[in-house]
Short mmCIF file of C-alpha atoms in Angstrom, two decimals:
data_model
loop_
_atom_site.label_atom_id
_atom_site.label_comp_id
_atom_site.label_asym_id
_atom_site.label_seq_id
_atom_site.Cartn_x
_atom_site.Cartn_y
_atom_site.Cartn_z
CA UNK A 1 0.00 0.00 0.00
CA UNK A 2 1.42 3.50 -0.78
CA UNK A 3 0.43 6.89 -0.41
CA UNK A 4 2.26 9.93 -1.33
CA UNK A 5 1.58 13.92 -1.14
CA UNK A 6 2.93 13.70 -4.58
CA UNK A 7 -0.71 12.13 -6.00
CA UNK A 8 -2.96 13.52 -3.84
CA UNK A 9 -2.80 11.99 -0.84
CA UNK A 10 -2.99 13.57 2.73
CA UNK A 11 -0.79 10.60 4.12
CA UNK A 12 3.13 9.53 2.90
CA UNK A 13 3.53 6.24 3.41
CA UNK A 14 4.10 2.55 2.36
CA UNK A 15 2.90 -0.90 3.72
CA UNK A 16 4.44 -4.30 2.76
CA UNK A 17 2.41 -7.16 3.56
CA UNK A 18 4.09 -11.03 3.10
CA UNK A 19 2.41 -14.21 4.09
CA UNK A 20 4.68 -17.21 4.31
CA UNK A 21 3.27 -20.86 4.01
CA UNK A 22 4.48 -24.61 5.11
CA UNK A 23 2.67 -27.31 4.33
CA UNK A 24 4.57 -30.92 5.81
CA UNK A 25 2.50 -33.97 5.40
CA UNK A 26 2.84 -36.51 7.97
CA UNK A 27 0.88 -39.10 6.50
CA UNK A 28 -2.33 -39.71 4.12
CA UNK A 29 -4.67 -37.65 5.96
CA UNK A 30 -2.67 -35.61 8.46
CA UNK A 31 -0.59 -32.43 7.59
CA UNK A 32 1.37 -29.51 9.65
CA UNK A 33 0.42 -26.17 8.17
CA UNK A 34 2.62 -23.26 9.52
CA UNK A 35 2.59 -19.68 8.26
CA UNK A 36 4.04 -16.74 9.06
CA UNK A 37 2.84 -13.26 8.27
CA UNK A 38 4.30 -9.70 8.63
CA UNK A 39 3.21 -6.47 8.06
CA UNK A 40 5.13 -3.40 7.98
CA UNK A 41 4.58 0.41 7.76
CA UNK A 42 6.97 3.18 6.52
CA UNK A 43 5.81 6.43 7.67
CA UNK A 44 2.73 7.54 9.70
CA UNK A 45 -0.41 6.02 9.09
CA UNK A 46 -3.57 7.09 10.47
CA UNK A 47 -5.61 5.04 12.00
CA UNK A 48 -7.93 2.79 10.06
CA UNK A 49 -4.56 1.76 8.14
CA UNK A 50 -2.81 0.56 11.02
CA UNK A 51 -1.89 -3.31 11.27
CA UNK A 52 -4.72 -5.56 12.86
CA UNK A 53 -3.65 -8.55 14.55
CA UNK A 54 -7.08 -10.58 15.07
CA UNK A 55 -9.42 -12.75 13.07
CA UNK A 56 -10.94 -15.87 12.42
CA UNK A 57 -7.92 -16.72 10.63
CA UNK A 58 -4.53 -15.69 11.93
CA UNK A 59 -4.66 -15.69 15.75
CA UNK A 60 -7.93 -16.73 16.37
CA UNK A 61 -9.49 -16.06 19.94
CA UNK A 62 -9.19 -12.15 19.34
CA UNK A 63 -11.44 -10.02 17.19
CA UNK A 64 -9.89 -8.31 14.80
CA UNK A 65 -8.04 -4.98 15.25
CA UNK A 66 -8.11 -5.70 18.88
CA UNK A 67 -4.29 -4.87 18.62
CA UNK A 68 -3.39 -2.93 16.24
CA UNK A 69 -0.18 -0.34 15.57
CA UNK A 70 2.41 0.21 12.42
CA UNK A 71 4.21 -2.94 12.54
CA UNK A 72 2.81 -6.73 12.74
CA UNK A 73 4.53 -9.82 13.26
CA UNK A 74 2.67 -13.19 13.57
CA UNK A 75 3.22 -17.18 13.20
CA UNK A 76 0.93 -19.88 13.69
CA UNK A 77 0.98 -23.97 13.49
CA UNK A 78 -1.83 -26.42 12.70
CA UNK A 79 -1.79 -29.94 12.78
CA UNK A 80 -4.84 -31.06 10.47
CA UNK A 81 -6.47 -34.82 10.47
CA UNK A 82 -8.62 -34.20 7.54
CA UNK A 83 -10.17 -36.94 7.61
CA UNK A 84 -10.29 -39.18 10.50
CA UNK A 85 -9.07 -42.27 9.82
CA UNK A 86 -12.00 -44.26 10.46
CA UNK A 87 -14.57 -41.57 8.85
CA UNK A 88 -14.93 -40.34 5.63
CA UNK A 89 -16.09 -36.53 6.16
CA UNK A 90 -15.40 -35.87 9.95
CA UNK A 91 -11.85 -34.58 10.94
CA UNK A 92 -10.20 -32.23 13.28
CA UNK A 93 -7.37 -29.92 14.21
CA UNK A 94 -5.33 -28.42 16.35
CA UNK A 95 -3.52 -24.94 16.44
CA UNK A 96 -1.16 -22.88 18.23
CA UNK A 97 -0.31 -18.98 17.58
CA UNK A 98 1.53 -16.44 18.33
CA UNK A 99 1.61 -12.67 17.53
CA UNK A 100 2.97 -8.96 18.36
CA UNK A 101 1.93 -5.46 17.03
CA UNK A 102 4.75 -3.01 17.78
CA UNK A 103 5.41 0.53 16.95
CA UNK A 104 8.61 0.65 15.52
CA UNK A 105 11.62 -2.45 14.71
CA UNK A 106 13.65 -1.47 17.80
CA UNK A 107 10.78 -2.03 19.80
CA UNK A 108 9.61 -6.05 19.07
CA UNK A 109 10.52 -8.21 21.69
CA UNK A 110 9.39 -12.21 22.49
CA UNK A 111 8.48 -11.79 25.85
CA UNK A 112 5.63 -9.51 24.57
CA UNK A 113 4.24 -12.16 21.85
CA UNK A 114 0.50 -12.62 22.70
CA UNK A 115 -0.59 -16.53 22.72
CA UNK A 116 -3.13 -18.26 21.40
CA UNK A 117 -4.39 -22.18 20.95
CA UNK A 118 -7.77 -23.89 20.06
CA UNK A 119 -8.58 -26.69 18.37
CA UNK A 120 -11.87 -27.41 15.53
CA UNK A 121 -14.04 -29.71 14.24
CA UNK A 122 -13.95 -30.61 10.63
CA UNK A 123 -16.55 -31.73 7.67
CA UNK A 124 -15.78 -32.83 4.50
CA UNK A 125 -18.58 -30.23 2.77
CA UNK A 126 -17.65 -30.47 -0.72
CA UNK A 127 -15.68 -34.43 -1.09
CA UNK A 128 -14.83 -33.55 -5.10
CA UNK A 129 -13.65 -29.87 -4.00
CA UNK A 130 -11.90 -31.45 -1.02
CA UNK A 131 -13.38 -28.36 1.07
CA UNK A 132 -14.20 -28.91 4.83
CA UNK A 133 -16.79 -26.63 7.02
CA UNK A 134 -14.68 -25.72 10.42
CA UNK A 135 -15.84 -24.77 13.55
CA UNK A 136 -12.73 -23.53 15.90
CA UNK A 137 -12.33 -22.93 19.49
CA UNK A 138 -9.86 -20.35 20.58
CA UNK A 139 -8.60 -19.93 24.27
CA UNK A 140 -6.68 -16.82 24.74
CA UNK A 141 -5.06 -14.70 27.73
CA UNK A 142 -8.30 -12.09 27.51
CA UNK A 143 -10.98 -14.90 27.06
CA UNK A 144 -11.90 -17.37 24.42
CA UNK A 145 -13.83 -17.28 20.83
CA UNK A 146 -15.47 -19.90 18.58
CA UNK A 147 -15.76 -19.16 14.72
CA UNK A 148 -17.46 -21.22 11.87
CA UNK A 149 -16.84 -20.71 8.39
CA UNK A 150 -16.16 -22.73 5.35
CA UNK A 151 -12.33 -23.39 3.94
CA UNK A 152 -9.05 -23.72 6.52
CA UNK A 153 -8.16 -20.80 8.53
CA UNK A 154 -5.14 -20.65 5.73
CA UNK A 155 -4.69 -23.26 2.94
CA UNK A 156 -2.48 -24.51 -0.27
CA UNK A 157 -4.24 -24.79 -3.61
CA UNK A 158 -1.01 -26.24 -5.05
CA UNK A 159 -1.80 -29.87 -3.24
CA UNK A 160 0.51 -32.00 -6.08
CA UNK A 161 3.79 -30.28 -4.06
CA UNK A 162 4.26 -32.59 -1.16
CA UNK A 163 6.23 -29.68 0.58
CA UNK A 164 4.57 -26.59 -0.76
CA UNK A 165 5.75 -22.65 0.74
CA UNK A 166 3.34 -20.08 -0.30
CA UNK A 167 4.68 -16.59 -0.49
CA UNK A 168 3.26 -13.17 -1.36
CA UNK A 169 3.72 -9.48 -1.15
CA UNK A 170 1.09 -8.01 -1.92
CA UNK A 171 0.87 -3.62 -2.54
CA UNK A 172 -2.34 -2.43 -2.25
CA UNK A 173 -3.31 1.24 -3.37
CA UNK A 174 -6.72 2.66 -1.92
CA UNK A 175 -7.41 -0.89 -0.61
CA UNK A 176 -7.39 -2.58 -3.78
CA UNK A 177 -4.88 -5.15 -5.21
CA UNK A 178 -2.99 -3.86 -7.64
CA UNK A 179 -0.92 -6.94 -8.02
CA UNK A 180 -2.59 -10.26 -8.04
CA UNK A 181 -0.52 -13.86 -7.87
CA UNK A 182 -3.12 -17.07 -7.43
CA UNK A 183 -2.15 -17.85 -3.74
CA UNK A 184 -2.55 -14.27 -2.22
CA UNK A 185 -6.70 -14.85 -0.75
CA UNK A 186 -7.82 -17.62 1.60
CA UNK A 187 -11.39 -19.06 0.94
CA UNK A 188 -13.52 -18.38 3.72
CA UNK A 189 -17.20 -17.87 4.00
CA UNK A 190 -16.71 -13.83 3.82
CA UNK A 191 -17.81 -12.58 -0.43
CA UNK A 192 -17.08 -9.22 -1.17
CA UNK A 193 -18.10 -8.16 -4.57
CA UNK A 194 -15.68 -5.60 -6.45
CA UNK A 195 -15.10 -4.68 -9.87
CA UNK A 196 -12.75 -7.51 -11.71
CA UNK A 197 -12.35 -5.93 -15.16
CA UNK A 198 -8.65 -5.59 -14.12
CA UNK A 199 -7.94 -9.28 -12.48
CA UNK A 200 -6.85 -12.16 -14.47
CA UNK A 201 -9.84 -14.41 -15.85
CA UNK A 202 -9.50 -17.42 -13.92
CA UNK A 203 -10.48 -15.24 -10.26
CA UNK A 204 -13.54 -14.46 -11.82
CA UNK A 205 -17.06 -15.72 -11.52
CA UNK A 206 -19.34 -15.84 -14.42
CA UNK A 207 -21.19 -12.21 -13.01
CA UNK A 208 -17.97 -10.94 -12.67
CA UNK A 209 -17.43 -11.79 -9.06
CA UNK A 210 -14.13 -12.33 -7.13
CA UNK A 211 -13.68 -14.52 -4.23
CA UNK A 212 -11.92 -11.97 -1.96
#
């Protein structure tokens, strides 16, 4: 994201965003998933562009913005059973996080990384989309959280790659992509319709929709 008093804007600054993904399988139906995601300001934002740490995806058991400042820095690790072995549509998981807003680099430290841990229940929705309904429970310092929705809190479309690492920068201007890779949005049960005359063809529905 990147605003400049050179076009217009009120506010000079720029936001890199990267979202780092592991996927280790441990045998047919189990997996670790890790990612890692940081996001980092240059400059002074105001306030609704400040990092959120929070969500139903990336540490889970806080709403989102419930931290928020210029700088984020967050990991989390899921161990998925997807199916049970002895059922064909019921599975599970388990999840650990861990995550920090901070004001400026000096200023991150460990011993200030806010916990969180849950675990879900999984159903095999869609068997010939291989897409599972969750329902998570999240147990945090400040209380806890459940959240249903449909797709993984974070997932790999690239499924042939037994190891598979996910990467993307995205830069967004006036809260749009401007760059677009295939891996960059999660499915979840959240739509947002937008205008996709500028995306590539195969992230768009047949009314012009994108999954966002």
């Amino acid at each position: 994201m990147n605003y400049s008093d050179k076009i217009g804007s009120d506010y000079n600054l720029t936001t890199f965003l990267s979202d780092n993904r592991f996927y280790i399988p441990i045998n047919k139906n189990n997996i670790l998933a890790f990612q890692l995601q940081g996001q980092f300001t240059n400059g002074n934002p105001p306030f609704n562009l400040l990092s959120l740490m929070g969500g139903e995806s990336l540490m889970r058991g806080y709403y989102l913005g419930r931290y928020r400042d210029k700088h984020l820095l967050a990991g989390q690790v899921e161990y998925r059973m997807l199916p049970f072995s002895f059922a064909k549509r019921w599975g599970a998981s388990l999840f650990f996080a861990a995550g920090e807003v901070f004001n400026s680099y000096n200023s991150f430290q460990f011993k200030k990384l806010l916990p969180t841990g849950g675990a879900g229940l999984r159903f095999l929705l869609f068997p010939e989309k291989d897409i599972y309904t969750r329902i998570d429970y999240a147990l945090t310092r400040e209380g806890s959280g459940f959240y249903f929705f449909i797709g993984e809190a974070f997932w790999n479309r690239q499924k042939k790659d037994p190891i598979n690492r996910v990467f993307k920068l995205i830069i967004l201007e006036n809260n749009y992509p401007s760059t677009i890779s295939k891996e960059i949005f999660p499915f979840t049960s959240l739509w947002r319709t937008m205008s996709a005359s500028n995306l590539p063809t195969d992230f768009k529905f047949p009314d012009g929709r994108v999954m966002f």
